[in-house]
XYZ file of C-alpha atoms in Angstrom:
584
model
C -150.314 -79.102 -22.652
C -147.964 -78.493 -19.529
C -146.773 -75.230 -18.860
C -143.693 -74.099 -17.898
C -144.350 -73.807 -14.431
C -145.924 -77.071 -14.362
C -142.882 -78.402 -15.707
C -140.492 -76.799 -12.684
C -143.023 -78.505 -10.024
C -142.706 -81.732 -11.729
C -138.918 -81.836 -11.826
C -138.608 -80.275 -8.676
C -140.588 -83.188 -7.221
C -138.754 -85.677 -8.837
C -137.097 -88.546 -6.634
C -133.470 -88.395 -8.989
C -132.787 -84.957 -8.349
C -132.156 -85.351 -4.555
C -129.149 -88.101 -5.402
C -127.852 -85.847 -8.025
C -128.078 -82.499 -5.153
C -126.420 -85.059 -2.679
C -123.602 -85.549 -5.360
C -122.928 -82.082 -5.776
C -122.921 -81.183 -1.863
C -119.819 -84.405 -1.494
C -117.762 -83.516 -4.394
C -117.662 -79.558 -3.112
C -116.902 -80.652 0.507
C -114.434 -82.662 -0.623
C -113.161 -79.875 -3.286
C -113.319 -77.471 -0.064
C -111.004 -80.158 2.321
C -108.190 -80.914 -0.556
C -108.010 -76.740 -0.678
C -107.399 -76.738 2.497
C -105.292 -79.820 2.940
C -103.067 -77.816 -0.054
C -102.788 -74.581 1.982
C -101.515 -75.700 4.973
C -99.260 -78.092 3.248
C -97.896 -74.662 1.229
C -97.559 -72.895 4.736
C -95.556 -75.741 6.233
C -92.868 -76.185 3.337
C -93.130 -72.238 3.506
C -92.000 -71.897 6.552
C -89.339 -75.303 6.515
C -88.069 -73.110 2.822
C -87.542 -69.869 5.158
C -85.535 -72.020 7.969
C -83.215 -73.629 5.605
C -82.524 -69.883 4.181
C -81.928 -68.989 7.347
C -77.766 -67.980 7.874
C -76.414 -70.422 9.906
C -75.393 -68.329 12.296
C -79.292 -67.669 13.036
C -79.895 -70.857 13.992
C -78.139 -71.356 17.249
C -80.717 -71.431 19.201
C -81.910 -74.842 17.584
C -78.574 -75.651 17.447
C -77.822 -75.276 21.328
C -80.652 -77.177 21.995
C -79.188 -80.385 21.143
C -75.814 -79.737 23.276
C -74.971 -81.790 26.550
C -75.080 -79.239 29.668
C -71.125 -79.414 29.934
C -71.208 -77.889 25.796
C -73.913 -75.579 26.857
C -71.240 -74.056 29.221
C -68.391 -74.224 26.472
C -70.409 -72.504 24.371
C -71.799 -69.718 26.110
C -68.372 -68.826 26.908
C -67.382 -68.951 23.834
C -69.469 -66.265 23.199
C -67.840 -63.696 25.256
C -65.131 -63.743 22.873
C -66.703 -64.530 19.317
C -68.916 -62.393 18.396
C -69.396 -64.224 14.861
C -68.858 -67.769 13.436
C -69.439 -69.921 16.231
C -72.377 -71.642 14.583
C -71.446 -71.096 11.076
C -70.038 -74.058 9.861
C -66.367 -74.444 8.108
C -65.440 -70.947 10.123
C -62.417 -71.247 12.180
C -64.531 -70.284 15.399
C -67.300 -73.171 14.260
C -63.777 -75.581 13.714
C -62.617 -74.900 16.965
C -65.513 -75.323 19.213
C -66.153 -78.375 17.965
C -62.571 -79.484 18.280
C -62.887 -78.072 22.152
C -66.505 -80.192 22.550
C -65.525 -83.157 20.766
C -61.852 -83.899 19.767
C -59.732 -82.140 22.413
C -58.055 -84.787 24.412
C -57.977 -82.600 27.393
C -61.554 -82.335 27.634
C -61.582 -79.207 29.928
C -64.492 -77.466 31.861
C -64.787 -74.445 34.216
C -64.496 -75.370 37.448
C -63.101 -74.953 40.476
C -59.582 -76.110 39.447
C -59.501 -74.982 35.751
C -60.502 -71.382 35.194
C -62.737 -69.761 32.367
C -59.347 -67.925 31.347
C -57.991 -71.203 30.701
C -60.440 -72.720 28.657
C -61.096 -69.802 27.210
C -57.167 -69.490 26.041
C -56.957 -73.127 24.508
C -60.151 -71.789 22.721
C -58.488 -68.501 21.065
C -55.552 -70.440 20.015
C -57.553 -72.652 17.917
C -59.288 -70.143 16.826
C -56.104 -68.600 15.241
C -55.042 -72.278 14.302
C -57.755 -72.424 11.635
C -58.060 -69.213 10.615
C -54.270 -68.964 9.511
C -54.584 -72.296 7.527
C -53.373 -74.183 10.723
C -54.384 -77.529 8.797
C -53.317 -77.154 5.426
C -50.845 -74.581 4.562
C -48.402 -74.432 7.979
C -45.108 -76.012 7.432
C -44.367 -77.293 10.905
C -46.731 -77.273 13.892
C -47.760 -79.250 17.130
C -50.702 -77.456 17.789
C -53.630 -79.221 19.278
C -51.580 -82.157 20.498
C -51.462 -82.027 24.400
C -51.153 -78.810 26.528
C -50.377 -75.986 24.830
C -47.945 -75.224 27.687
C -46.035 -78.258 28.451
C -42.743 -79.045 28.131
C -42.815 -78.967 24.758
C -45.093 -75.477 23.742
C -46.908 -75.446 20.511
C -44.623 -74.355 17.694
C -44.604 -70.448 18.051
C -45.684 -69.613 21.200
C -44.330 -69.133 25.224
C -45.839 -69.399 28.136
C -45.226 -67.818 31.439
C -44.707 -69.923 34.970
C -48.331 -70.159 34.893
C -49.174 -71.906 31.889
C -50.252 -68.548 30.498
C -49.550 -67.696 27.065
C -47.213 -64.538 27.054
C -45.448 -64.425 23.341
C -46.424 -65.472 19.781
C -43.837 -65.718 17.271
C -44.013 -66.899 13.281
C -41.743 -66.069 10.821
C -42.015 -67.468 7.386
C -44.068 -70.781 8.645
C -46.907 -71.173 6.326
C -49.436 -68.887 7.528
C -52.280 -67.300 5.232
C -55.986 -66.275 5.729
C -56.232 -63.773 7.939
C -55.699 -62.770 12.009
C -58.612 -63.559 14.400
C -59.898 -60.735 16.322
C -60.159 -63.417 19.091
C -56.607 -62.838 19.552
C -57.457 -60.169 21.760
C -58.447 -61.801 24.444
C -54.923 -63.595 25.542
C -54.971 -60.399 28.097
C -51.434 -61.437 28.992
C -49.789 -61.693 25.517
C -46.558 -59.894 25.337
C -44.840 -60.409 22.326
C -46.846 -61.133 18.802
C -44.490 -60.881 16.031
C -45.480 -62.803 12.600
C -43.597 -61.737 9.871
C -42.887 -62.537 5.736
C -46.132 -64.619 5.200
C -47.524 -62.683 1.949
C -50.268 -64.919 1.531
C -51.730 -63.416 5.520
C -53.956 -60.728 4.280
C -56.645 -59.012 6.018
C -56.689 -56.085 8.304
C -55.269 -55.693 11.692
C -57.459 -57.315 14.569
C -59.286 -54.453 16.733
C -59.256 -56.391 19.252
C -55.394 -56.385 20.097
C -56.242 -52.731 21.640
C -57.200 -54.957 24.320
C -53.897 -56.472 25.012
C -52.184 -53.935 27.943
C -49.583 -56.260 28.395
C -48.468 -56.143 25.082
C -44.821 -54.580 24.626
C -44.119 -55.764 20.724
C -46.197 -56.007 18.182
C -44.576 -57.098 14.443
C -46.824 -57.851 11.173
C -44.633 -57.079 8.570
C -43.899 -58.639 5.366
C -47.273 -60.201 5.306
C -50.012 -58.527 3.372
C -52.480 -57.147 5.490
C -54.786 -54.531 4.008
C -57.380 -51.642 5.606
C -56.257 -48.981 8.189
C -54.890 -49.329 11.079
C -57.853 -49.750 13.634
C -58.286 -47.066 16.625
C -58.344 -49.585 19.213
C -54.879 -50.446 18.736
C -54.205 -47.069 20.360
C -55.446 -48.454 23.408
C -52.654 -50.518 24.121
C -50.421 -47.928 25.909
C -47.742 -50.326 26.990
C -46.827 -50.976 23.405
C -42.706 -49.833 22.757
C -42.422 -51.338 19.809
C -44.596 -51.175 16.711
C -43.466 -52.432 12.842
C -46.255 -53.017 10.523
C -43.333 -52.625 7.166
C -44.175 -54.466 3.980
C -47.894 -54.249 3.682
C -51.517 -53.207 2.199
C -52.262 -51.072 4.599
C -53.915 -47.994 4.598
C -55.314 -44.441 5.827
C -54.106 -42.010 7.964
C -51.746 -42.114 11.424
C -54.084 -41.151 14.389
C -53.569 -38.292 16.733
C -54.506 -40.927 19.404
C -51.007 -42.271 18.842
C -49.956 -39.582 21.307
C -51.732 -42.000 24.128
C -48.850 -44.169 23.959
C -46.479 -43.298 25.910
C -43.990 -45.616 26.020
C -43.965 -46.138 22.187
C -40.127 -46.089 21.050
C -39.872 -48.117 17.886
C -42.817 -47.057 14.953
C -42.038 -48.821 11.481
C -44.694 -48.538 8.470
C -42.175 -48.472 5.712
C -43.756 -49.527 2.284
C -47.363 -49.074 2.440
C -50.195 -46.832 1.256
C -50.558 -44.368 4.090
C -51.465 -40.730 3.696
C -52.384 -37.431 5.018
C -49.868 -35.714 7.625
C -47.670 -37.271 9.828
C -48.956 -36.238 13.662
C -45.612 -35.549 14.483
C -46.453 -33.177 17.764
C -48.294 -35.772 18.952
C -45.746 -38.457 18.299
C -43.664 -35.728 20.596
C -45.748 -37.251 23.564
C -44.202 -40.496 22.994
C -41.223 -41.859 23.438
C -40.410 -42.679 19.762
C -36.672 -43.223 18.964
C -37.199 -44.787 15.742
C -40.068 -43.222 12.879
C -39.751 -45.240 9.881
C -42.531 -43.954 7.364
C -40.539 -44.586 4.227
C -42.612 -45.210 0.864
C -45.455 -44.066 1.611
C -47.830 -41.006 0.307
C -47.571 -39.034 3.371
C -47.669 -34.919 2.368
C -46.988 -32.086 4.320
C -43.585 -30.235 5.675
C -41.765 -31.315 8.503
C -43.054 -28.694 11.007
C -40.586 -26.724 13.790
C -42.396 -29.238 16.251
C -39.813 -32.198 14.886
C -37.476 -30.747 17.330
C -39.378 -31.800 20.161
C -39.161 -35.214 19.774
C -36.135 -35.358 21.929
C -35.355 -38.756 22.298
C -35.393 -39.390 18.382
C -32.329 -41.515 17.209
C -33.643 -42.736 13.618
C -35.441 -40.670 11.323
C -37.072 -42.296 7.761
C -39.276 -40.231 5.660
C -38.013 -41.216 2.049
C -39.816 -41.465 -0.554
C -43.538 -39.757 0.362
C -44.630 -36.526 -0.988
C -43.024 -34.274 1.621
C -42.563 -30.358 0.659
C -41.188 -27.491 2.386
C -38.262 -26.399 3.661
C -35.917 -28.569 6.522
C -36.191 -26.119 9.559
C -33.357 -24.936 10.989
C -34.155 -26.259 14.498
C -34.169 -30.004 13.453
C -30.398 -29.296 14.586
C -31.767 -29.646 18.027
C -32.057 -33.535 17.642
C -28.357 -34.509 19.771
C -29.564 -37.583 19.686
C -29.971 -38.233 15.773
C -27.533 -41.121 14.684
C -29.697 -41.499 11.396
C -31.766 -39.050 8.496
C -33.375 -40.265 5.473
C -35.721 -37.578 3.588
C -34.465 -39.218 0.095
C -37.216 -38.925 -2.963
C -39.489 -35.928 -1.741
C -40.161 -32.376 -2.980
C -38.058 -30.776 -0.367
C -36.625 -27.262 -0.952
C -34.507 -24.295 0.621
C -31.567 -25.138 2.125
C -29.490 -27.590 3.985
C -29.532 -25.356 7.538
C -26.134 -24.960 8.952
C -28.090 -25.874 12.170
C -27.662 -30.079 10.929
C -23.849 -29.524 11.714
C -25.550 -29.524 15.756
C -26.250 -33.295 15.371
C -23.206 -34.578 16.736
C -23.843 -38.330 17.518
C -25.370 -38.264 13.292
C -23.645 -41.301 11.452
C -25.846 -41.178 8.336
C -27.790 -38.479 6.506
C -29.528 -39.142 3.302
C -30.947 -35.623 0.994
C -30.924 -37.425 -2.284
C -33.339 -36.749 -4.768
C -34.923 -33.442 -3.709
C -34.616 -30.147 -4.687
C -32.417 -28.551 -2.301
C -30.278 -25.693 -3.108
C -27.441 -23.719 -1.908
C -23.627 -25.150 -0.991
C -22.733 -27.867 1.615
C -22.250 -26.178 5.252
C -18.480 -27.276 6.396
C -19.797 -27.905 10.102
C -21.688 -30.937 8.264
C -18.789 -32.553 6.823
C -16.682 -32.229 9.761
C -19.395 -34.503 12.107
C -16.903 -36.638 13.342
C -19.214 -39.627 13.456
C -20.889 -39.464 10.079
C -20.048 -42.508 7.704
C -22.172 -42.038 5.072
C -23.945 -38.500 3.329
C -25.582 -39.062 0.078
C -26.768 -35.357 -1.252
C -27.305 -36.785 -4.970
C -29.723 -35.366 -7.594
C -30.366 -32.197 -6.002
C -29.217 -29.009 -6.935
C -26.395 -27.872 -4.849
C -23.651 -25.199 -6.135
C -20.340 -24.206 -4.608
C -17.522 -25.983 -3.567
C -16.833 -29.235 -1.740
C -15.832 -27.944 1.927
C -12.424 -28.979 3.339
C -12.817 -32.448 5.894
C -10.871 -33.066 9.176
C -8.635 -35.060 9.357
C -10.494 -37.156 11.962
C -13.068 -38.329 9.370
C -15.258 -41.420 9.389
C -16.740 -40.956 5.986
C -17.062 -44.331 3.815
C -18.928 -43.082 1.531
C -19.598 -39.622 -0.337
C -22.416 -39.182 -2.866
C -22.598 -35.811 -4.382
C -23.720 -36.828 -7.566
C -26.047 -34.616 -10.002
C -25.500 -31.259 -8.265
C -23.937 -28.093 -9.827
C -20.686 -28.394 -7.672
C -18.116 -26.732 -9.288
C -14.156 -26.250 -8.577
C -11.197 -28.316 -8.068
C -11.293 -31.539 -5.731
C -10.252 -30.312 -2.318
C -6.129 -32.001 -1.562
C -8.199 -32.683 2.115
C -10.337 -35.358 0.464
C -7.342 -37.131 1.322
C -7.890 -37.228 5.229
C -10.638 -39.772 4.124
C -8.766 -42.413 5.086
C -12.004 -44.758 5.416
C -13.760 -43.662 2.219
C -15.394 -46.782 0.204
C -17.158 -44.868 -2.486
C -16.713 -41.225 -3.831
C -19.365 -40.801 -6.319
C -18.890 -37.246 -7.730
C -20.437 -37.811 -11.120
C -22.588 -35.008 -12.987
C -21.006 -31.971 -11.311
C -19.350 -29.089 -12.629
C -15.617 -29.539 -11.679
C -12.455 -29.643 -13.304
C -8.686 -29.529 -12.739
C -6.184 -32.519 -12.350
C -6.940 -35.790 -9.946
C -2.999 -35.849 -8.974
C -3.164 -34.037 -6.152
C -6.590 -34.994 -4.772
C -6.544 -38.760 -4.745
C -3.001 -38.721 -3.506
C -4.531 -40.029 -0.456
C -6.735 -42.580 -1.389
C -4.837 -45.821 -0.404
C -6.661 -49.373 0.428
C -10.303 -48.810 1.081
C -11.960 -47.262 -2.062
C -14.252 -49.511 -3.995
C -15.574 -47.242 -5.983
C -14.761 -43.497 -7.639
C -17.144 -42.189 -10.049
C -16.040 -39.376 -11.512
C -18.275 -38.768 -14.795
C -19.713 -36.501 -16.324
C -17.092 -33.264 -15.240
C -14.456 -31.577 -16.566
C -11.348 -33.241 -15.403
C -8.268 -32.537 -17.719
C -4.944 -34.210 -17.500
C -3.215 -37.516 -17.468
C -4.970 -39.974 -15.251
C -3.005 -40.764 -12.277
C -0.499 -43.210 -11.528
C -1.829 -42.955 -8.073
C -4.759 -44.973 -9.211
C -2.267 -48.034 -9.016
C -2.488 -47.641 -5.697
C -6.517 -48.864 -4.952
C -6.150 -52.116 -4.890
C -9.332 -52.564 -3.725
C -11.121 -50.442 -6.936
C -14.155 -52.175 -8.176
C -15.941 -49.535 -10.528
C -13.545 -46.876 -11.361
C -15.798 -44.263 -13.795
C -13.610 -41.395 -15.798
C -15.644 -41.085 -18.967
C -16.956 -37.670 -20.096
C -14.451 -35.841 -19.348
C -11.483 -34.638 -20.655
C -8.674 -36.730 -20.311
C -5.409 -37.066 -22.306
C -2.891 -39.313 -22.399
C -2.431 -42.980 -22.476
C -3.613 -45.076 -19.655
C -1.008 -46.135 -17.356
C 0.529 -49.884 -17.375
C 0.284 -50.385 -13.864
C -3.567 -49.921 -14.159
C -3.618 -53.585 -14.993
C -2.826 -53.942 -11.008
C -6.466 -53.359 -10.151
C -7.136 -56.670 -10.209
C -10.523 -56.514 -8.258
C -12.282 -54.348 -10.916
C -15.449 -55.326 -12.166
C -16.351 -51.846 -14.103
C -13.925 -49.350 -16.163
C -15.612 -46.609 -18.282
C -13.031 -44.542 -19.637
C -15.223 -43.714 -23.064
C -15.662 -39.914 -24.110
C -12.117 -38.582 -23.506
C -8.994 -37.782 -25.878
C -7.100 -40.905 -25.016
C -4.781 -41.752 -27.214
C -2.056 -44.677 -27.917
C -1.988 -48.375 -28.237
C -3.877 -50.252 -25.247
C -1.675 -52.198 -22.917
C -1.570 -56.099 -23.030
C -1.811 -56.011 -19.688
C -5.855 -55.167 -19.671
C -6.117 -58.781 -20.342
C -5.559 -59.374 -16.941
C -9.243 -58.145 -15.721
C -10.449 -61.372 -15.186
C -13.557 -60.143 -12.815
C -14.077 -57.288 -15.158
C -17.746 -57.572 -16.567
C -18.009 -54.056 -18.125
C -15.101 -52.381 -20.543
C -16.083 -48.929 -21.969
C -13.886 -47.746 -24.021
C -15.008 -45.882 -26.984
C -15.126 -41.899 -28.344
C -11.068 -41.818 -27.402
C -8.022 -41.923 -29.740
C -6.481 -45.509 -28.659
C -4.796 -47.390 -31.658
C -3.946 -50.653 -32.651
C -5.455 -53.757 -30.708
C -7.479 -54.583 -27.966
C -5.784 -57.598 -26.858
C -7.766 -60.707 -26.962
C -6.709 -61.961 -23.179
C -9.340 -58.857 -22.379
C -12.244 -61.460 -23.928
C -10.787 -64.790 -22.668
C -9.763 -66.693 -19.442
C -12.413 -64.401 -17.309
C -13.957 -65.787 -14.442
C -17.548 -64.100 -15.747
C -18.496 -62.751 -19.126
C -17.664 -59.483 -20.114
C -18.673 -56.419 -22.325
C -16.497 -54.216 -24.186
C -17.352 -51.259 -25.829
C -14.546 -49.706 -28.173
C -14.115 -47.525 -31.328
C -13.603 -50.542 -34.058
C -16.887 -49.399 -35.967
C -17.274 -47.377 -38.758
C -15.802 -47.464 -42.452
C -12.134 -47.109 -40.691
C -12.217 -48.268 -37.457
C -9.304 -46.686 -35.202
C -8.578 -50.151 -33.029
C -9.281 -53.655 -34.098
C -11.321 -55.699 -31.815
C -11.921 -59.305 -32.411
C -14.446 -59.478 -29.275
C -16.490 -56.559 -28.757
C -19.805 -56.726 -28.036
C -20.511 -53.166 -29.588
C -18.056 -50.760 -31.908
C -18.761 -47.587 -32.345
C -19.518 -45.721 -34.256
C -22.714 -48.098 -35.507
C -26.827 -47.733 -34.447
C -26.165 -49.395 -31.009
C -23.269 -47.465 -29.892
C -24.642 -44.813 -27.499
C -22.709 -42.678 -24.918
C -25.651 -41.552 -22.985
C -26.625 -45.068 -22.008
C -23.912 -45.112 -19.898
């Protein structure tokens, strides 16, 4: 019988089993070679995967490569300028270098005629073409046809003698996306002004702190966002400055102070903050700070009389507090003040009655206390002084009789007493808007003077007693005329009907009494008739409703179970659910 070892020697010796060994050794190599085959096929798609993730802007190398030795040049000078975008395609620095390599006519290169600043300036142009929607959204443009400096410049921009771009200037022409930073390198750019484009968003280019020829600089009524960048600081010839009508951001720089020939700073109606730098702004020489509606805080400090040279002054509506010092007087040059819509208290310093060239000076809406100092009423230049809503007492001072005023708002104060007979030396007066005070006494006497230029007296709200003048015949030119809520008595005057330029008469809340005149049908530009809580009788005459030029309102007291006047053409009679006094 074999044994087991036997049996191993046999098969071992057997012929077969060195084809089937031979099998096993070829089907392993070639196991071994398709492995291996596989990996390197992995590593290669790998590493073409990683390429193609690659930003596009990584790739320039590979990308340069295939450029002609005149592109090479284009586009290493390119590069100076663009730090981004050149080689990422669809970006307006991508568009225009391949407009400059391939499409542009002109076809220019360095050399020893045409200079890098050249090129380089037909670059940055079409640069700002593309990235402000050149090709889709302006509404007229030439740009990239022919020189940019011929006879005939591309729409918006100027050129000096020398073919060197020296102004840019768009107003309302189509432009959105947002400013290059490119634009920074037209060194000899003296004017940019693009204005009311709200679809132009983004933040202000850096880069236009390189600019030292630049004088004016206007972005307003776009909608550019972010803070204003420090580099803009840097461009010291800057006089004029008006970002208004923005996004924008952040806090005012004390670097501002570097700009010394700054005159003109406008940032109305954005989102800035903090304190204004004003002692640095006393460095400059600003003549106009408009920083209205904003969320600047802070008082104005004794420093604001430094700034010498300052003509216009706008800080309404931010979250001022404080006091006005008394040494803001010091401003002789001051033609106009606007601290409307702030927390402001203490007040009005006698010291304002200094500012003799003022023409306009705006307190409303603060909280300012005390009476009105008679040096400021007698400016002789002053046209306008609005000291509504705060919370004034006294009496109205007595005015020259060289006045300018046009127009006197003293509304929603505590001013008490008896119109002064000198408001009659304001023989320019447009609008006296008295309403919400505390005085009383007749009107005969004080609007005795009152002849051909007031528009509009608003009176409500007091405690006026009397007849209502005759004299009111007289103001022709009387648009809104406002006695209700006081105390009136009487019937209204025939010769009323005379003011045939009125638009608004509120007379409601008196103790008027008798029938209302036929004549009041001969309003026919009167839009608003107020009428009601008096003691009129009879009719309102239907002429009042018909034959008017627009349509009208009236307001009397034909309500109730017996109504005192019959009106076939009121909008509202009172007394009823929509008759209310205080909405007026």
């Amino acid at each position: 019988k074999p044994t087991t070892l036997g049996t191993s020697k046999e098969t071992t010796m057997n012929p077969h089993f060195h084809i089937e060994k031979k099998h096993v050794f070829l089907f392993f190599g070639t196991l071994v070679v398709v492995i291996i085959i596989s990996i390197v096929i992995a590593i290669v798609t790998s590493g073409n995967t990683s390429l193609d993730m690659q930003p596009k802007g990584e790739t320039h190398n590979d990308a340069k490569s295939t450029l002609t030795p005149r592109e090479h040049t284009l586009v290493d000078l390119f590069r100076t300028v663009s730090s981004y975008g050149l080689d990422e395609e669809n970006s307006a620095q991508y568009l225009a270098r391949e407009w400059i390599l391939h499409s542009d006519l002109l076809k220019l290169t360095p050399s020893e005629t045409i200079s890098s600043k050249r090129v380089i300036q037909r670059y940055v142009l079409a640069v700002f073409y593309y990235s402000t929607g050149g090709p889709k959204t302006w509404k007229h443009n030439n740009w990239l046809e022919g020189d940019e400096c011929s006879n005939m410049f591309w729409t918006g921009i100027s050129c000096n003698d020398d073919n060197i771009v020296r102004a840019i200037a768009f107003d309302n022409a189509g432009l959105q996306g947002s400013l290059p930073n490119e634009i920074g390198a037209l060194t000899m750019l003296e004017n940019l002004v693009i204005k009311n484009h709200p679809l132009l968003s983004g933040p202000i280019p850096a880069g236009i702190g390189r600019l030292q020829s630049l004088g004016q600089l206007g972005l307003y009524n776009n909608a550019h966002t972010g803070e204003i960048p420090g580099e803009l600081y840097l461009a010291t010839n800057l006089n004029y400055i008006n970002f208004q009508n923005n996004e924008l951001e952040g806090e005012l720089a004390v670097q501002i102070e570097q700009m010394r020939n700054l005159e003109r700073f406008i940032i109305f109606n954005n989102k800035f903050n903090g304190k204004v730098p004003i002692r640095q702004f006393a460095r400059t020489g600003i003549k106009f700070l408009g920083l209205s509606n904003n969320k600047f805080t802070g008082s104005i400090p004794e420093q604001i009389s430094n700034l010498r040279l300052l003509e216009y002054l706008y800080m309404d509506s931010n979250d001022f507090t404080g006091s006005i010092p008394p040494n803001i007087g010091r401003l002789s040059s001051m033609v106009s003040l606007n601290l409307d819509n702030n927390t402001f208290t203490g007040s009005i310093p006698y010291e304002i009655g200094n500012m003799e060239q003022l023409e306009y000076a705006s307190l409303q809406g603060n909280y300012i206390t005390g009476s009105i100092p008679s040096n400021f009423l007698s400016l002789s230049k002053l046209r306008v002084i609005n000291l509504g809503s705060n919370d004034l007492s006294g009496e109205i001072p007595h005015f020259p009789p060289d006045s300018n005023l046009t127009r006197l708002h003293l509304f929603q104060n505590r001013l008490r007493g008896t119109l002064p007979e000198s408001l009659g030396n304001l023989k320019r007066l447009e609008v006296l808007f008295l309403s919400s005070n505390n005085f009383e006494g007749s009107l005969e006497a004080s609007l005795s003077g009152f002849k051909n230029n007031l528009e509009g007296l608003y009176l409500s709200e007091n405690n006026f007693t009397g007849f209502i003048p005759s004299s009111l015949c007289s103001m022709v030119h009387l648009k809104a005329l406002f006695l209700d809520t006081n105390d009136f008595i009487g019937t209204l005057p025939s010769c009323i009907a005379s003011l045939h330029n009125l638009r608004q008469m509120f007379l409601f809340s008196n103790r008027l009494t008798g029938s209302l005149p036929a004549s009041l049908g001969g309003f026919k530009k009167m839009s608003q008739l107020g009428l009601e809580n008096n003691d009129f009788e009879g009719k309102v005459p239907d002429s009042v409703c018909s034959n008017k030029d627009v349509a009208i309102d009236v307001w009397a007291d034909c309500g109730g179970q017996i109504p005192s006047v019959q009106c076939s053409c009121c909008s509202t009679c009172c007394p009823s659910s929509t008759c209310s006094f205080e909405s007026y």
